[in-house]
Coordinates of C-alpha atoms and ligand atoms in Angstrom, one line a residue:
X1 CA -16.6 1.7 -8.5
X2 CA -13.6 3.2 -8.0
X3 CA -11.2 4.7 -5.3
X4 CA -9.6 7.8 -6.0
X5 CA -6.5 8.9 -3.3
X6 CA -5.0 12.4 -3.3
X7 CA -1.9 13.2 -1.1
X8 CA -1.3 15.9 1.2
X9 CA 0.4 18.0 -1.9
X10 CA -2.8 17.6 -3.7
X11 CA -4.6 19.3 -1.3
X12 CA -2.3 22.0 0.3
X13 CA -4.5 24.9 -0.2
X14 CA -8.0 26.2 -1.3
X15 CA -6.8 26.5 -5.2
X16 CA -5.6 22.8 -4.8
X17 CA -8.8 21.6 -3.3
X18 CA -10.6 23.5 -5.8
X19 CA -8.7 21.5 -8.7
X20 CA -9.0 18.0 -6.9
X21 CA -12.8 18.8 -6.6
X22 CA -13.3 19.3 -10.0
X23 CA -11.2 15.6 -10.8
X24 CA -13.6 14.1 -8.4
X25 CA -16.6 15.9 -10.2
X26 CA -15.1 14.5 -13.3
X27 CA -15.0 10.6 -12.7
X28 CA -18.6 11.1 -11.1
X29 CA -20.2 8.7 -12.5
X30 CA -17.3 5.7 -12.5
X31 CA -18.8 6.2 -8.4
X32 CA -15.5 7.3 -6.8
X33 CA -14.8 6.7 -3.1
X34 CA -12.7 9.4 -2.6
X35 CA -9.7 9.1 0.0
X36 CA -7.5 12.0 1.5
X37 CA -4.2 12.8 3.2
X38 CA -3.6 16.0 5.7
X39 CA -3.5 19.1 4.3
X40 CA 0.1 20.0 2.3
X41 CA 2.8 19.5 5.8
X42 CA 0.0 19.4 8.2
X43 CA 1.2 15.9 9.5
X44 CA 4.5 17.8 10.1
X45 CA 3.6 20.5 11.5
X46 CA 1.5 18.4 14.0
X47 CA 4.7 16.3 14.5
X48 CA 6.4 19.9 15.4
X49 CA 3.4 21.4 18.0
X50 CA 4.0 18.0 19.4
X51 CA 7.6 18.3 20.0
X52 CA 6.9 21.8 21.4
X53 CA 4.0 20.9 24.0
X54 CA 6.3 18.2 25.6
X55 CA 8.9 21.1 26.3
X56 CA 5.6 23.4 27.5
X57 CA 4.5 25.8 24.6
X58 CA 1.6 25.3 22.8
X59 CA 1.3 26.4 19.3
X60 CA -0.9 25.5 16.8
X61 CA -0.6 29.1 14.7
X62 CA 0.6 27.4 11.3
X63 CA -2.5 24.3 11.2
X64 CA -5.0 26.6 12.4
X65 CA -4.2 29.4 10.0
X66 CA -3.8 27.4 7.4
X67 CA -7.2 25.2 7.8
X68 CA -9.2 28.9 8.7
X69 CA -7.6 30.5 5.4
X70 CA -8.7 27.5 3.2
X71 CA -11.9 27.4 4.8
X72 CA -12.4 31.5 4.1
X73 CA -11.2 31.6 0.7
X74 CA -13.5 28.4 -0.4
X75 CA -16.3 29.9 1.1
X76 CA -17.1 27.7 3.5
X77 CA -18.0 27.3 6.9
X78 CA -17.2 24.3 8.9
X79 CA -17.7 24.3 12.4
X80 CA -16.8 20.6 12.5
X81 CA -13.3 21.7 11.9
X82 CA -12.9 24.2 15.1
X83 CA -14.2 22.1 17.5
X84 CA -11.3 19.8 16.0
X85 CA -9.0 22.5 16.3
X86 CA -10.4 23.3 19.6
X87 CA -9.5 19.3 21.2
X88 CA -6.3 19.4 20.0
X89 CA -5.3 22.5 21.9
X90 CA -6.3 20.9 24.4
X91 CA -4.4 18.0 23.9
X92 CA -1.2 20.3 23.4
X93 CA -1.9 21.7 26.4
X94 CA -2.2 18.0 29.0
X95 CA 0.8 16.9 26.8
X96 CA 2.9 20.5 27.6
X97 CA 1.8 19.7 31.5
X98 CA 2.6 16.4 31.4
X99 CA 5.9 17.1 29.8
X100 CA 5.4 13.7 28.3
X101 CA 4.5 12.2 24.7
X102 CA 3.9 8.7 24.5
X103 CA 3.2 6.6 21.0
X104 CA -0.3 6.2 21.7
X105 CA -1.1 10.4 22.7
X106 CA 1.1 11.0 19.1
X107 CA -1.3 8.7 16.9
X108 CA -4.0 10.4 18.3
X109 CA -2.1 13.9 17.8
X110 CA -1.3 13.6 14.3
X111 CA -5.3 12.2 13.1
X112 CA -6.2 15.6 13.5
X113 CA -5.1 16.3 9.9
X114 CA -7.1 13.8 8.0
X115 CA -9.9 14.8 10.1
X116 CA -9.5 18.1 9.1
X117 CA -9.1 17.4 5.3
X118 CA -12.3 15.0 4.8
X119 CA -14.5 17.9 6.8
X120 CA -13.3 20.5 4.1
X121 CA -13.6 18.5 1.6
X122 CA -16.8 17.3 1.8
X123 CA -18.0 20.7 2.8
X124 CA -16.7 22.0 -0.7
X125 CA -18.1 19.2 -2.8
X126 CA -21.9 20.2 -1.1
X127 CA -21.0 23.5 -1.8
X128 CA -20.4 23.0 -5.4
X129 CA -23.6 20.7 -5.7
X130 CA -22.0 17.4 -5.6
X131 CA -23.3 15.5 -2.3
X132 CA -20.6 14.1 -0.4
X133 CA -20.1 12.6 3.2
X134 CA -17.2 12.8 5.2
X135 CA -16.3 9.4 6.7
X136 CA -13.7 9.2 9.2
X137 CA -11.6 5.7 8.9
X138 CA -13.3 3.9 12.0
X139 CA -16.4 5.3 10.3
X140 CA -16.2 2.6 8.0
X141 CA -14.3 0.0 9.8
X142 CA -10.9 0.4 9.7
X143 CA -9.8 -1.5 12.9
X144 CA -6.2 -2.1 13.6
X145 CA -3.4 -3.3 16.0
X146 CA -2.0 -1.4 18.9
X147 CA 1.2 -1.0 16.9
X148 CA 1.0 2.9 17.3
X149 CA 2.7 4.7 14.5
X150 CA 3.0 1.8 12.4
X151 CA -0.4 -0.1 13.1
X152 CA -1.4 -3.4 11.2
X153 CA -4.9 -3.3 9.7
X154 CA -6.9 -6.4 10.9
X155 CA -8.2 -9.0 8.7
X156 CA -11.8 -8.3 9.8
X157 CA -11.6 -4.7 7.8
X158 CA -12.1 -7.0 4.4
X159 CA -15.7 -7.4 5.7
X160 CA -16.4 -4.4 7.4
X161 CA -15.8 -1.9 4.5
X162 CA -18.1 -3.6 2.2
X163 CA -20.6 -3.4 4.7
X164 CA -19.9 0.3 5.6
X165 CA -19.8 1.3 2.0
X166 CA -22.2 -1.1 0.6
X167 CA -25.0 1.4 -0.2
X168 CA -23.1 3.6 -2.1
X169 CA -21.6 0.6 -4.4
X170 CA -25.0 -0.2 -5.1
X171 CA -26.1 2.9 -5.5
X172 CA -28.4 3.8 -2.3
X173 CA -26.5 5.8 -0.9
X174 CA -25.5 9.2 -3.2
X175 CA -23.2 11.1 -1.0
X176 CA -19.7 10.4 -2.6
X177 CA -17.6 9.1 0.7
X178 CA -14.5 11.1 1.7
X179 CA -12.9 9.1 3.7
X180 CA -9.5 9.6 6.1
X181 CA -6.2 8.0 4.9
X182 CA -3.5 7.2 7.5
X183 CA -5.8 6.7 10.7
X184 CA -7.4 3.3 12.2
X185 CA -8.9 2.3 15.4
X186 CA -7.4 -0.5 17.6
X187 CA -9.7 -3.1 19.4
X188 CA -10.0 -0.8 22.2
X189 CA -11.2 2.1 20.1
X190 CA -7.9 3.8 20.6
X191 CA -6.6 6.3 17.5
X192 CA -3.8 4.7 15.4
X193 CA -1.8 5.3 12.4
X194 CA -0.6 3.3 9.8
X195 CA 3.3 4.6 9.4
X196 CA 3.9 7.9 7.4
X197 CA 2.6 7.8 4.2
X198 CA -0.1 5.5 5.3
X199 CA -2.9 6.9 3.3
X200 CA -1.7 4.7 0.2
X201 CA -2.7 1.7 1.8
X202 CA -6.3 3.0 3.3
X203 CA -7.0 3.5 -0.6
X204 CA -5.3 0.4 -1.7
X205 CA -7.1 -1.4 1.5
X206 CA -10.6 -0.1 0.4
X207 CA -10.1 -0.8 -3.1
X208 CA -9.4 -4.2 -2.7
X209 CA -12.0 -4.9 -0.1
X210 CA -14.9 -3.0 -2.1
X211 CA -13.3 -4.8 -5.6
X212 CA -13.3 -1.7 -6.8
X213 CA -12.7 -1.3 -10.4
X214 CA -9.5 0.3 -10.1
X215 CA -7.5 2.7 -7.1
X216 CA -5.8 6.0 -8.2
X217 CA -3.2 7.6 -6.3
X218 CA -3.0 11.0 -7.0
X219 CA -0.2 12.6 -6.6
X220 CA 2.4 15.5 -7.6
X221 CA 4.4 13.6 -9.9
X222 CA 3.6 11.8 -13.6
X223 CA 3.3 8.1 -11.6
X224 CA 6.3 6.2 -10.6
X225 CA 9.4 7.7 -12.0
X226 CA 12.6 5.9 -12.6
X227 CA 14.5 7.5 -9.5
X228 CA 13.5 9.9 -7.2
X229 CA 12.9 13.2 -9.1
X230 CA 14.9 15.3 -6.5
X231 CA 17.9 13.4 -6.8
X232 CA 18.0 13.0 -10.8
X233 CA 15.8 15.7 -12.5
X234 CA 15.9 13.5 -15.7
X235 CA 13.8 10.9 -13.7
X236 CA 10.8 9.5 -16.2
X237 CA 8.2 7.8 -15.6
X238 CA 7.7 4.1 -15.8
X239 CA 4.1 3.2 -17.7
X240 CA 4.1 -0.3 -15.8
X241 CA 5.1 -1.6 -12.8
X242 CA 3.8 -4.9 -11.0
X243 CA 3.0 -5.2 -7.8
X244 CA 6.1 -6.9 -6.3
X245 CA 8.1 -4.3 -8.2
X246 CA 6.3 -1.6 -6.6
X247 CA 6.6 -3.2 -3.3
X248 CA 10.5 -3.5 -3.6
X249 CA 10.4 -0.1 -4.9
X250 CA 8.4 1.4 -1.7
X251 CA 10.7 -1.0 0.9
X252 CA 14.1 0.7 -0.5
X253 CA 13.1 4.1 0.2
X254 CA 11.1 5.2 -2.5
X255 CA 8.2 7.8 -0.9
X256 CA 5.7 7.0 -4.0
X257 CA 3.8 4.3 -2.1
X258 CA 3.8 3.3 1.5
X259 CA 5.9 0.3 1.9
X260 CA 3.0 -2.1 2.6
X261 CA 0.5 -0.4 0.5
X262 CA 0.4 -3.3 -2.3
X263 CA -0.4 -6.0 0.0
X264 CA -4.1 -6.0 -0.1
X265 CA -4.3 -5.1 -3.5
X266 CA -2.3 -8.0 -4.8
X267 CA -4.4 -9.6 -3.2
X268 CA -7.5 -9.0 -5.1
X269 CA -5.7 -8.3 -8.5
X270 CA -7.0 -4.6 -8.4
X271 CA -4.9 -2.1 -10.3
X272 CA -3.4 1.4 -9.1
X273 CA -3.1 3.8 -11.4
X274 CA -0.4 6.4 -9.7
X275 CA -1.3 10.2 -11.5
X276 CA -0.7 13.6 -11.0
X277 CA -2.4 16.1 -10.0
X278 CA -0.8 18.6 -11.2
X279 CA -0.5 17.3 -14.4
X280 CA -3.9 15.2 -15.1
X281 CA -3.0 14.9 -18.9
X282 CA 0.0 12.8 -18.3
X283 CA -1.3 8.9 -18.0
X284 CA 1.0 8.2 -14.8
X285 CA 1.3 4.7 -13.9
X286 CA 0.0 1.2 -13.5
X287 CA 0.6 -1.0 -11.1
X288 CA -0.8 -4.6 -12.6
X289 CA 0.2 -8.8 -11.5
X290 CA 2.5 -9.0 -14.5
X291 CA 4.1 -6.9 -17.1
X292 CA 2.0 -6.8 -20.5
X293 CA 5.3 -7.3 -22.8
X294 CA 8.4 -8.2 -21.6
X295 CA 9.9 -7.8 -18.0
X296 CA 12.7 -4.0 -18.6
X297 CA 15.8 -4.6 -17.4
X298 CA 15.6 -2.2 -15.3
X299 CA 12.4 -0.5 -14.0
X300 CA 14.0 1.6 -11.4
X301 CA 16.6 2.8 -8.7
X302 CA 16.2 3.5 -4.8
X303 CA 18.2 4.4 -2.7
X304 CA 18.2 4.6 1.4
X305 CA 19.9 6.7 3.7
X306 CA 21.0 6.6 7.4
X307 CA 21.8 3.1 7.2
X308 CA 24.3 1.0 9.4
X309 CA 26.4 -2.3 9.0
X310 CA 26.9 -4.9 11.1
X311 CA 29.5 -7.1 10.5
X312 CA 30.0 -9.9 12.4
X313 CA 32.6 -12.3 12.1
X314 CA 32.3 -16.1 13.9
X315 CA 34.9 -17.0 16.1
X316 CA 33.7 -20.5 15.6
X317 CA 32.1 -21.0 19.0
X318 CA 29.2 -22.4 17.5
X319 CA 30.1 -24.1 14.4
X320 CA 28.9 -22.9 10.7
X321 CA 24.6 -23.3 11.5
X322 CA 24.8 -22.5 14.9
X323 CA 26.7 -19.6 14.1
X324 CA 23.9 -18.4 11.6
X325 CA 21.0 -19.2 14.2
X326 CA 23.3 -17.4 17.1
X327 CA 23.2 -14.3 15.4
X328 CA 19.3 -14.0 14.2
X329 CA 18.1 -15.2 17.5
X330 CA 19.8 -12.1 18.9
X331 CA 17.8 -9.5 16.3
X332 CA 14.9 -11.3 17.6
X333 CA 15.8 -10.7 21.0
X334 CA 16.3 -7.4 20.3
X335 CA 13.7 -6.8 18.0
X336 CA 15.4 -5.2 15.4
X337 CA 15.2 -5.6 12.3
X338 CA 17.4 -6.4 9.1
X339 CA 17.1 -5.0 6.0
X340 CA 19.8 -6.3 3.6
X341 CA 22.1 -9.0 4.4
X342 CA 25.2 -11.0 2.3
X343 CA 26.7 -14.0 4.1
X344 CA 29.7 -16.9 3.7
X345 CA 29.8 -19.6 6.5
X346 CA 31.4 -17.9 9.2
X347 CA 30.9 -14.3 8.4
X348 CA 27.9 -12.0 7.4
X349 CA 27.0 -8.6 6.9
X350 CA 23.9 -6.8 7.8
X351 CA 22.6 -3.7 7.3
X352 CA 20.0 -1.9 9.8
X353 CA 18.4 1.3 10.1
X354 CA 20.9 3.8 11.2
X355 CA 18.4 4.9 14.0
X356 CA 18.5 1.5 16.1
X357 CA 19.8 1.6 19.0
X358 CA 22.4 -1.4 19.1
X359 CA 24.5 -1.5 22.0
X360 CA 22.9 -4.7 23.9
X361 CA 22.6 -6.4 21.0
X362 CA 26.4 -6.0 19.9
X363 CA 26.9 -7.3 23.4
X364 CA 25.3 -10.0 23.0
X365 CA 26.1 -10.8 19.2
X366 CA 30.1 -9.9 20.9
X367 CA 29.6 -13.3 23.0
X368 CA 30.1 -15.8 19.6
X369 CA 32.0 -13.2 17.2
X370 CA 34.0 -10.4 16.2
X371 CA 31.2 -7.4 15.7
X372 CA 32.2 -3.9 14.2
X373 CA 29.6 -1.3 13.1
X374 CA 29.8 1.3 10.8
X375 CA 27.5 3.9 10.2
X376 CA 26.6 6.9 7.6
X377 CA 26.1 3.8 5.2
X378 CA 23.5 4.2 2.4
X379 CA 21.3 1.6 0.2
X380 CA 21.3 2.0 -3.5
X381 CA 18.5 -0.6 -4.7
X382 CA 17.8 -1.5 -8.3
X383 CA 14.3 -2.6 -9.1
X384 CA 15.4 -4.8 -11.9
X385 CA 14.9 -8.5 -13.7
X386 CA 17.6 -10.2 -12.0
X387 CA 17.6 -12.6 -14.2
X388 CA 19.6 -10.3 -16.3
X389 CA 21.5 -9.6 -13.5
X390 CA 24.9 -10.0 -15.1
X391 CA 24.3 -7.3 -17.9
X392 CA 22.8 -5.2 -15.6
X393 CA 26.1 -5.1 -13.4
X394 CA 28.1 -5.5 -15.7
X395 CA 26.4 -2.0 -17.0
X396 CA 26.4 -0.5 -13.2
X397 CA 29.6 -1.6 -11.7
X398 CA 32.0 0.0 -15.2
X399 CA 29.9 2.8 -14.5
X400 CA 31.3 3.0 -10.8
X401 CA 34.3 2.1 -11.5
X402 CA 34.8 4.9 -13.8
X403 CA 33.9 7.4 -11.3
X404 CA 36.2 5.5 -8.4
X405 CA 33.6 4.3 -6.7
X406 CA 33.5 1.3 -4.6
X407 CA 30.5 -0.8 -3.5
X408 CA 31.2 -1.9 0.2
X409 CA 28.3 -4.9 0.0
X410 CA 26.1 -6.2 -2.4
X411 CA 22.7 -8.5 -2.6
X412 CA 20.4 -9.9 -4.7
X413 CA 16.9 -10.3 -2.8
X414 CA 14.9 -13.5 -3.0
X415 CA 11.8 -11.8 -4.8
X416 CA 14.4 -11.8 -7.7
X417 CA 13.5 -7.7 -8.3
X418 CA 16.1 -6.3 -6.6
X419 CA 19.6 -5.9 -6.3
X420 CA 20.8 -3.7 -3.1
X421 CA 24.4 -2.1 -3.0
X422 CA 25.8 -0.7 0.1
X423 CA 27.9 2.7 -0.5
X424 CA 28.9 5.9 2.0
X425 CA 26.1 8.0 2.2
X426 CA 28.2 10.9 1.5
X427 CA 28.2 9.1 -2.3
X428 CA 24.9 8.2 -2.4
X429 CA 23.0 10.8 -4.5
X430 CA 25.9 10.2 -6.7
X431 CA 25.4 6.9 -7.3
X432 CA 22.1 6.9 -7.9
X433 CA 22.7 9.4 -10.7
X434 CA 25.8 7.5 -12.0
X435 CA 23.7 4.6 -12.5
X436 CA 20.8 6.3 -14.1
X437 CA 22.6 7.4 -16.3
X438 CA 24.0 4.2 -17.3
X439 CA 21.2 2.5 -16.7
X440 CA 18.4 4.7 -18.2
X441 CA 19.6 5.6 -21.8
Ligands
LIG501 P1 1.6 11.9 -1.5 O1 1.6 12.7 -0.3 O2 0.7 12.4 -2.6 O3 1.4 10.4 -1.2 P2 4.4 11.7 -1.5 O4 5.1 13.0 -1.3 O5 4.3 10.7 -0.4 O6 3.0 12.0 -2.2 O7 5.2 10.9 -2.7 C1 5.4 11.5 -3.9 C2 6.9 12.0 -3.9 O8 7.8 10.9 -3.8 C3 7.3 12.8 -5.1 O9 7.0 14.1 -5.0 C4 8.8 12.5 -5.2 O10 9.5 13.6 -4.8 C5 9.0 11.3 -4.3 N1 9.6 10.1 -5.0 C6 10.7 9.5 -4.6 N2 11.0 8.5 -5.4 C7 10.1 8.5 -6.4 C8 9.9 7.7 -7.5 N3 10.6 6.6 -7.9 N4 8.8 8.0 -8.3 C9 8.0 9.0 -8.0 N5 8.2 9.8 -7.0 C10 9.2 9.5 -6.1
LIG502 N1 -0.5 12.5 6.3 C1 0.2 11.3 6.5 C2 1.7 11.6 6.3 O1 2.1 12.7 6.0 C3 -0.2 10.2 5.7 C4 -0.1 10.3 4.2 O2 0.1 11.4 3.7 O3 -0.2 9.3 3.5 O4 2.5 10.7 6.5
LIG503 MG1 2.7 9.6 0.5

């Protein structure tokens, strides 16, 4: 058994559904549960009507058209999908009279486009003469916390796939399942989502629950690439990546893989094979436990943007550990949360996400030290063997240096993977490509 994920590019139109059908078709018999994004932006444009209903107009044109014209030019009818289409106008419309959008009203918003996908989907595979069932996440289980738009899947899922899905795996039940990425249930049967990109770890999630054979993400790029293809064009792909590498690799800000996506299967030792779509020739990536040969130097650069620096400075109020515990007790007072961090005894640096809001926590932080924040900071992460770490900076920083560039902060994480620089974001893009190209040869 296997579990096979395509994105929202893979699907973005009739042609592309077409194409992903016949992939599906093709690994029939390795029994595939098959597990889908939105359509192309469709979680965008959701995002958008959203936005617009809470200042009063609802408009749906671009979803709707789109989902209709699919539907028309693969032939199919699927009234499933307008009475879909038909709740969530009405939705827009209480949200546009309300003139108010919580968390919760937004998760259930945005599940509209997986819905929509699986329906079509399914509806094309019957069409062609493959049976398939449209399943939507709950269908089979997937229960999570009431962390809307970034909800935790609960540990009770591990059992309640296998029971959901059992009869296909042993062969009962025909119907390939389609199933909705992205979306879970809480406790209290409310709609929740797992963070963008969260149909990565709904495959990864039911792969390693269902000890599947192996889960492919499909996608429009040849696997995991070296940097992000839009910032360096030159960006190749890596054959093999391990799990915590692809786990750093997601955490600094590369799209490929939703940031918690390797959790459950590292848990289970199941691979994912990341391929393209577009390109089904090209053999894409692994994602294994440990690298076949030896560990590369360097398997890859990240880099984050809209980032923000703290530093704070002790005025020695509290003495060197007390100082430390001062300043972490106030993140956790104020919930927010660090992302790289360098330290001495009575100073340290930390960067957050430039869209926290941080004025009562400088306050308080301003009560034991000297703060100062700076923002339009960026994070340029290498997903490296640290234990080569002096060749490898040796390589990065005569690079920099050359172009007059200065690192303002640098760390080495603890997983021993990664090494994090903080530059302007104005330079970002340049460093990245600086370094691939010293990096990369
Ligand atoms: P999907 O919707 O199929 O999950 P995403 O758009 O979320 O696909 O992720 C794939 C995109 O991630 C690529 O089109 C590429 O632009 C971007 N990307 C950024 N960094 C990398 C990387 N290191 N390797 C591959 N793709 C990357
Ligand atoms: N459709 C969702 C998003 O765009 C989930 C996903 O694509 O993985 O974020
Ligand atoms: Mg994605």
């Amino acid at each position: 058994m296997i579990v096979m994920k395509f994105g929202g590019s893979s699907v973005a139109n009739a042609e592309r559904i077409r194409h992903v059908a016949s992939i599906i078709q093709a690994y029939k018999e390795e029994r595939p549960v098959v597990v889908l994004s939105a359509m192309g932006d469709t979680t965008d444009h959701l995002l958008d009507a959203a936005d617009m209903a809470v200042n009063g107009t609802v408009d749906i044109a671009k979803v709707e058209k789109l989902h209709f014209d699919t539907a028309k030019e693969l032939e199919i009818d699927v009234p499933a999908i307008k009475e879909l289409l038909e709740e969530l106008k009405f939705l827009l419309t209480g949200i546009s009279m309300l003139h108010e959008l919580t968390k919760r009203t937004r998760d259930y918003l945005v599940s509209f486009g997986e819905r929509m996908s699986v329906r079509m989907m399914a509806a094309y595979l019957e069409k062609q003469g493959t049976s398939a069932k449209f399943y939507d996440a709950w269908d089979i289980g997937m229960v999570s916390d009431s962390n809307y738009m970034s909800a935790e899947l609960l540990d009770e899922v591990w059992d309640n796939i296998p029971k959901a899905l059992g009869d296909y795996k042993n062969g009962k039940q025909k119907e390939i399942p389609i199933v909705t990425g992205f979306i879970a249930k809480d406790k209290n049967g409310i709609i929740t989502t797992l963070g963008r990109g969260g149909s990565d770890l709904s495959a990864t999630m039911i792969g390693a629950a269902m000890k599947a054979d192996e889960i492919q993400t499909w996608k429009d790029v040849d696997g995991i690439l070296t940097t992000d293809p839009r910032i360096v064009k030159e960006a190749r792909p890596v054959p093999e990546v391990t799990y915590e590498e692809a786990q750093e690799l997601a955490m600094f800000g590369a799209q490929v893989l939703h940031p918690r996506s390797m959790i459950p299967c590292r848990k289970t030792g199941t691979p994912v094979r990341v391929k393209n779509s577009y390109n089904i020739k090209s053999a894409g990536s692994v994602i294994v436990e440990k690298h076949s040969g030896e560990t590369p130097r360097v398997t890859a650069i990240t880099s984050v943007k809209n980032v923000s620096l703290i530093d704070i400075q002790s005025n020695n109020m509290f003495g060197a550990c007390g100082f430390l515990a001062h300043v972490f007790n106030q993140f956790l007072k104020w919930n927010v949360s660090v992302d790289v961090i360098a330290t001495s005894e009575v100073s340290v640096s930390l960067t957050v996400n430039g869209k926290t809001k941080l004025e009562g926590l400088v306050e308080d932080l301003k009560r034991g030290a000297d703060v100062t924040v700076k923002s339009n900071k960026a994070i340029v992460t290498l997903i490296c063997d640290a234990s080569h770490s002096s060749s490898i900076l040796e390589d990065a920083f005569k690079a920099l240096h050359e172009a007059d560039i200065n690192v303002q902060m640098i760390s080495q994480g603890a997983s021993k993977v990664n090494i994090s620089m903080l530059v302007d974001e104005s330079q970002a893009n340049d460093v990245v490509q600086i370094l691939h190209k010293a990096l990369f040869k």
